[in-house]
PDB file of C-alpha atoms in Angstrom:
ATOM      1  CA  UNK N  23     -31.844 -46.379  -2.306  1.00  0.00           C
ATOM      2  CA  UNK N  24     -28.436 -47.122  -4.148  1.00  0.00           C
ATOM      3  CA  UNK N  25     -27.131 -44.137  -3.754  1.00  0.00           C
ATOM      4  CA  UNK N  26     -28.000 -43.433  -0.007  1.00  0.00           C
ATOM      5  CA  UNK N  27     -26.774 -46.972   0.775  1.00  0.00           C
ATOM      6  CA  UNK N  28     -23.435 -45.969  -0.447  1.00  0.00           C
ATOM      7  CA  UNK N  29     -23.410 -42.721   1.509  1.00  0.00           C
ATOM      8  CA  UNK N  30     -24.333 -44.290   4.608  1.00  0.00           C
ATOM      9  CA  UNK N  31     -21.403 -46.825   3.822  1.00  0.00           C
ATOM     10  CA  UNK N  32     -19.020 -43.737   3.147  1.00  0.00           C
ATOM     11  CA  UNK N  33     -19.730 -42.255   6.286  1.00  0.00           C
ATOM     12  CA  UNK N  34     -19.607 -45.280   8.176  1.00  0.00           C
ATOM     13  CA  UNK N  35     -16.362 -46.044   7.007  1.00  0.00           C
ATOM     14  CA  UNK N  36     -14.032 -42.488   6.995  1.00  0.00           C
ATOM     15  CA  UNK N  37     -13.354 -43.226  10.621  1.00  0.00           C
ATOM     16  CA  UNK N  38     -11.470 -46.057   9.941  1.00  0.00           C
ATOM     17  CA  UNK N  39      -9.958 -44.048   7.084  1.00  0.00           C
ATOM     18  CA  UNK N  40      -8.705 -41.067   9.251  1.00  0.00           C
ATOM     19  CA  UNK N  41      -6.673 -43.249  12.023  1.00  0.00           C
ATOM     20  CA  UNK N  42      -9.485 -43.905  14.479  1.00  0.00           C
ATOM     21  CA  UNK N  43      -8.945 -47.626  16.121  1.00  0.00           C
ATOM     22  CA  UNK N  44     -10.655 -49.999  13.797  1.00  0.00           C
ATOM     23  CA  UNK N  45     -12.853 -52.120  16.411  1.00  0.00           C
ATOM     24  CA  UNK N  46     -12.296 -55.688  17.117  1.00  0.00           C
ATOM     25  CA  UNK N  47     -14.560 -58.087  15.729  1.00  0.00           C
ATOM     26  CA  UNK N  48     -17.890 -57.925  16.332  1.00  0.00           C
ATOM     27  CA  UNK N  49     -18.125 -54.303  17.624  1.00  0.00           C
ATOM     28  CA  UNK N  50     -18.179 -52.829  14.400  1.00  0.00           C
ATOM     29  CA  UNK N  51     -22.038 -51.851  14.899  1.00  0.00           C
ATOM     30  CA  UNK N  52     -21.899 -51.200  18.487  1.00  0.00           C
ATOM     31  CA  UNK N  53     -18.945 -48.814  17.910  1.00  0.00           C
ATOM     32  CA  UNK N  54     -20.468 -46.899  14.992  1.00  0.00           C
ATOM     33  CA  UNK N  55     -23.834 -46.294  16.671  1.00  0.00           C
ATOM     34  CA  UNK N  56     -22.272 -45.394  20.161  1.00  0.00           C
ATOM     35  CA  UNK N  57     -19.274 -43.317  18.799  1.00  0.00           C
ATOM     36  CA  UNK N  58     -20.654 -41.551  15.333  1.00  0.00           C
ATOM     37  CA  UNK N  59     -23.806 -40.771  16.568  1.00  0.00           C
ATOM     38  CA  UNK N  60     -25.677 -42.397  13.544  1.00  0.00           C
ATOM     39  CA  UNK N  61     -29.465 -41.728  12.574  1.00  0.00           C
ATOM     40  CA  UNK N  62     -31.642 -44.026  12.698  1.00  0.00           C
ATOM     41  CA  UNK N  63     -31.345 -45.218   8.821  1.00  0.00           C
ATOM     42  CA  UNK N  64     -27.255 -45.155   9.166  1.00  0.00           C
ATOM     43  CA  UNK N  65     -27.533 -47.439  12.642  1.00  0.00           C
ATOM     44  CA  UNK N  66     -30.145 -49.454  10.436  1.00  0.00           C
ATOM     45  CA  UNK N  67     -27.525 -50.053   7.476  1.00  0.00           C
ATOM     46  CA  UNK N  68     -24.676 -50.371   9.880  1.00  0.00           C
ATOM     47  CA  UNK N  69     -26.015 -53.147  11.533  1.00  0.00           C
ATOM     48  CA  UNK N  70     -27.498 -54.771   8.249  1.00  0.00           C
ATOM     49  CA  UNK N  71     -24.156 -54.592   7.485  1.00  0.00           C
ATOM     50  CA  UNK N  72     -22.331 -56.289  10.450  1.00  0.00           C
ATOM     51  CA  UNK N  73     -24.758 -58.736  10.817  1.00  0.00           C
ATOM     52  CA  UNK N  74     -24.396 -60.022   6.873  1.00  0.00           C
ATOM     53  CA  UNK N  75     -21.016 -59.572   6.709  1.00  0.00           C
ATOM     54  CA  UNK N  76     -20.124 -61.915  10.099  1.00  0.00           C
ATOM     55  CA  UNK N  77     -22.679 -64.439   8.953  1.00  0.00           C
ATOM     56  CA  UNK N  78     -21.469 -65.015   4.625  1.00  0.00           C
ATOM     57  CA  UNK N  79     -17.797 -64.428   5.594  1.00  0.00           C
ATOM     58  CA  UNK N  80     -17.823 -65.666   9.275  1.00  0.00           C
ATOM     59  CA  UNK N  81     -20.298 -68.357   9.347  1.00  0.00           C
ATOM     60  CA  UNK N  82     -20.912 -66.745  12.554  1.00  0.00           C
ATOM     61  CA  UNK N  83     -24.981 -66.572  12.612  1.00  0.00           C
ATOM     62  CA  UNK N  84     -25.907 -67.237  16.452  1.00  0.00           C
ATOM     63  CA  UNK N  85     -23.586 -64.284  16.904  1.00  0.00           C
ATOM     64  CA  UNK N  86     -24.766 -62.013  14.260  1.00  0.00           C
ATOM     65  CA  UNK N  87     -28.376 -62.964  14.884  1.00  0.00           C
ATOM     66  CA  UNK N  88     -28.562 -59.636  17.210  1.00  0.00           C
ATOM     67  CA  UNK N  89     -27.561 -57.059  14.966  1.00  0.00           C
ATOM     68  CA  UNK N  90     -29.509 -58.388  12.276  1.00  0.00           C
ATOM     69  CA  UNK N  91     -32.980 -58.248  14.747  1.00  0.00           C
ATOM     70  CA  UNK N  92     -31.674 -54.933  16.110  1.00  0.00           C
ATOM     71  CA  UNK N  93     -31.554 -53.332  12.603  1.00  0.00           C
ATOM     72  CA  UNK N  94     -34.849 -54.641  11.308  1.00  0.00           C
ATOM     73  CA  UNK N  95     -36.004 -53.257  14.397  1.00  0.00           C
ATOM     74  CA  UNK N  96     -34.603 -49.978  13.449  1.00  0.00           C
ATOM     75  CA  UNK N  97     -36.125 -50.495  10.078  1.00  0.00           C
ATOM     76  CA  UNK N  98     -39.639 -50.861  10.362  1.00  0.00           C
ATOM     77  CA  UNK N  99     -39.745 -47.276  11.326  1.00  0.00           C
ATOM     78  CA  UNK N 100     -37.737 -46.736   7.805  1.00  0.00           C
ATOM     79  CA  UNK N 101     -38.518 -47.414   4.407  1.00  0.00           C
ATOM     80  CA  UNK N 102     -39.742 -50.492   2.613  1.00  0.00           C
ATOM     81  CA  UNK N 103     -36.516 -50.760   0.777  1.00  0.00           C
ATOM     82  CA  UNK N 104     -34.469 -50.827   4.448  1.00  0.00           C
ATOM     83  CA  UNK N 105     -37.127 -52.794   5.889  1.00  0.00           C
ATOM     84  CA  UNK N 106     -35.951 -55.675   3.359  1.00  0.00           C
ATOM     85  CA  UNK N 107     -32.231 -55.469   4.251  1.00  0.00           C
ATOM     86  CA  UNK N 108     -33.306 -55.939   7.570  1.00  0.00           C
ATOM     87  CA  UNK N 109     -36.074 -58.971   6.762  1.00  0.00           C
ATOM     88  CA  UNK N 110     -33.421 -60.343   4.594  1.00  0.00           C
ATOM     89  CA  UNK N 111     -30.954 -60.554   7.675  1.00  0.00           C
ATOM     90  CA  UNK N 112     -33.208 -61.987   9.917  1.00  0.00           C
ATOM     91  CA  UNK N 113     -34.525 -64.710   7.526  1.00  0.00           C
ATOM     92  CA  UNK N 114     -31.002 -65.398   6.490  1.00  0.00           C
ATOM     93  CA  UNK N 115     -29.813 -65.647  10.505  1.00  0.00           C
ATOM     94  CA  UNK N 116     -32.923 -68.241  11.304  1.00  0.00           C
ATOM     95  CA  UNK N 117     -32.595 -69.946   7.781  1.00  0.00           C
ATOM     96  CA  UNK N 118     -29.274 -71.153   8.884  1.00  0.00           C
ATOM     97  CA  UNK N 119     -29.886 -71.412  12.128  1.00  0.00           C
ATOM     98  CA  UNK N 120     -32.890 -74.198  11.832  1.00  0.00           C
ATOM     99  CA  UNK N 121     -34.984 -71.286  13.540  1.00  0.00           C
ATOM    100  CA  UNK N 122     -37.719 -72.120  10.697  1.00  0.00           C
ATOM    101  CA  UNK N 123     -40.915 -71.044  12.640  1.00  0.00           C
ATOM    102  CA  UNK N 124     -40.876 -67.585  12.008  1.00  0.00           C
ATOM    103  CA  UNK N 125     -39.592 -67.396   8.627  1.00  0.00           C
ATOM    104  CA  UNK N 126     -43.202 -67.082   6.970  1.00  0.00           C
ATOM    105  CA  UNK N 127     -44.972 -64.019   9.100  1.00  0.00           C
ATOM    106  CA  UNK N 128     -40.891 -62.392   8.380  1.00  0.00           C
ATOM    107  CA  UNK N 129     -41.499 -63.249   4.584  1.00  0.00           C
ATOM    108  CA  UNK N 130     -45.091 -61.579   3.837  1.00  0.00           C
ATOM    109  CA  UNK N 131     -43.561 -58.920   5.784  1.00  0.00           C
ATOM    110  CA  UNK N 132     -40.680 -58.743   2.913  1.00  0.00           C
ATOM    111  CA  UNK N 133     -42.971 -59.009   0.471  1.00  0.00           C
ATOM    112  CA  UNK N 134     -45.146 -56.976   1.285  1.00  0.00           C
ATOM    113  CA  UNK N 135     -42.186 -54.566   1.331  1.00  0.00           C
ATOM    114  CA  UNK N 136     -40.758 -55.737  -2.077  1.00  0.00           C
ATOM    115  CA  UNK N 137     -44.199 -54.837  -3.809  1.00  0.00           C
ATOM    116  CA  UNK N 138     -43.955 -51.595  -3.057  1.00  0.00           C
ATOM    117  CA  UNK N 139     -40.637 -51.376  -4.814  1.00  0.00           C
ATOM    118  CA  UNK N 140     -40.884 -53.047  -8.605  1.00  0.00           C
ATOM    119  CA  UNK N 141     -37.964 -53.338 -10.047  1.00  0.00           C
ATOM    120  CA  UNK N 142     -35.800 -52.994  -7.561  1.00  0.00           C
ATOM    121  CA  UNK N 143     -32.000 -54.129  -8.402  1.00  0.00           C
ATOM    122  CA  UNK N 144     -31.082 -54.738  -4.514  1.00  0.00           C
ATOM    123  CA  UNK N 145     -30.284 -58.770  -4.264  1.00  0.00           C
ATOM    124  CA  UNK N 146     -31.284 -58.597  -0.561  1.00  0.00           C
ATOM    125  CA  UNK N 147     -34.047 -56.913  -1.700  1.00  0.00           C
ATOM    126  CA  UNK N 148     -34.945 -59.708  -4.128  1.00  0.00           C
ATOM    127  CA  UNK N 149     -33.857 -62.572  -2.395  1.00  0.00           C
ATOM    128  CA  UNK N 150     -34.779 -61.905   1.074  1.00  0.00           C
ATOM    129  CA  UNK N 151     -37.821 -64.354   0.576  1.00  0.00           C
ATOM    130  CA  UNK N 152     -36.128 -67.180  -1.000  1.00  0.00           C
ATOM    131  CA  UNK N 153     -34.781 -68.330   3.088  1.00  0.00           C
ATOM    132  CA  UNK N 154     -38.127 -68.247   4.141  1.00  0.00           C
ATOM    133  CA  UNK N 155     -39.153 -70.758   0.992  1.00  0.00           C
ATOM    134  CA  UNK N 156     -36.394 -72.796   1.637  1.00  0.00           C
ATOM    135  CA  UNK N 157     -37.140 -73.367   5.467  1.00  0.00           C
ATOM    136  CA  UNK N 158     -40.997 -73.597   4.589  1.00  0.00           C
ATOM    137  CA  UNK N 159     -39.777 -76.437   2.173  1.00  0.00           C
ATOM    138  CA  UNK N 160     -37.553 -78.703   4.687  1.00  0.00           C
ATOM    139  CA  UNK N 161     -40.792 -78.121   6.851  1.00  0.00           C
ATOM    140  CA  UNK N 162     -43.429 -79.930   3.819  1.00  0.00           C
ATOM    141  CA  UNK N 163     -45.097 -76.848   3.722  1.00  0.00           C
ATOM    142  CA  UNK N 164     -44.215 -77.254  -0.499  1.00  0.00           C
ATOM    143  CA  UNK N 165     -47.313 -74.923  -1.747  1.00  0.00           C
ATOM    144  CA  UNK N 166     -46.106 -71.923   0.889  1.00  0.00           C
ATOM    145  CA  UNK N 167     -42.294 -72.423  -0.269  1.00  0.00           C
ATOM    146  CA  UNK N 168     -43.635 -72.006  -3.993  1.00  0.00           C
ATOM    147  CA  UNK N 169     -45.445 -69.214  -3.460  1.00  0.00           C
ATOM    148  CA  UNK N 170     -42.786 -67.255  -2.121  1.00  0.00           C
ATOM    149  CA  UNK N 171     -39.993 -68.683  -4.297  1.00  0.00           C
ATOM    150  CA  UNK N 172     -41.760 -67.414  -7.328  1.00  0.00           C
ATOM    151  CA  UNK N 173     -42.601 -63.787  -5.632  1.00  0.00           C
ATOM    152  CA  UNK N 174     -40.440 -61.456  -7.377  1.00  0.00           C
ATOM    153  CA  UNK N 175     -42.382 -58.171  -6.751  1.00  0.00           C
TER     154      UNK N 175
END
């Protein structure tokens, strides 16, 4: 998965390399998808992408929130390893949001997806479930939060 994450992210990013108009913020996605004419796994990662990068660097989660439930959209249809990035988004979007409610169904859908992959190296991979813990712990629900804290694959 690696390796195809960092071909996607070579493709997505020769555009910008080769003179074409960098877009503004927040059409990133929107621009790749429309104007590169991305597959389904490369519109997946692209909006992973987008969607992380505005929220950790921005702050900007209401705003992101979309391309992060747009890509794990994409991603159900995709592998369990792209499935993650995209549970991982959304968790991480509602997490921060106070959106709480959802966070558990989202995290036995990551780990579900996580078991199928031991080992794996990804941190969104591994982590995706630790949100969903934290939200499930500001709620009481203390037993839930453990369980999926301590769920590694």
């Amino acid at each position: 998965p690696a390796v195809r994450d960092a071909q996607i992210v070579e493709r997505i990013e020769q555009p910008w390399r080769s003179g074409v108009r960098k877009p503004q913020h927040g059409q990133h996605a929107q621009v790749l998808v429309a104007e590169l004419r991305l597959d389904p796994a490369e519109q997946a990662f692209a909006l992973f992408f987008d969607a992380l990068f505005f929220m950790e660097i921005a702050g900007e989660f209401r705003e992101s929130a979309e391309y992060a439930e747009r890509s794990l959209e994409l991603a159900r249809t995709l592998t369990p390893h792209e499935r993650m990035h995209g549970t991982y988004t959304v968790m991480h979007a509602r997490y921060h949001l106070g959106t709480w409610s959802e966070l558990d169904a989202l995290a036995t859908e990551h780990v579900a997806a996580l078991a199928s992959e031991p080992g794996i190296g990804c941190p969104y991979a591994r982590a995706g479930q630790l949100f969903a813990a934290l939200g499930l712990a500001h709620q009481g629900r203390l037993d839930r939060a453990a369980e999926l804290a301590s769920a590694k694959e």
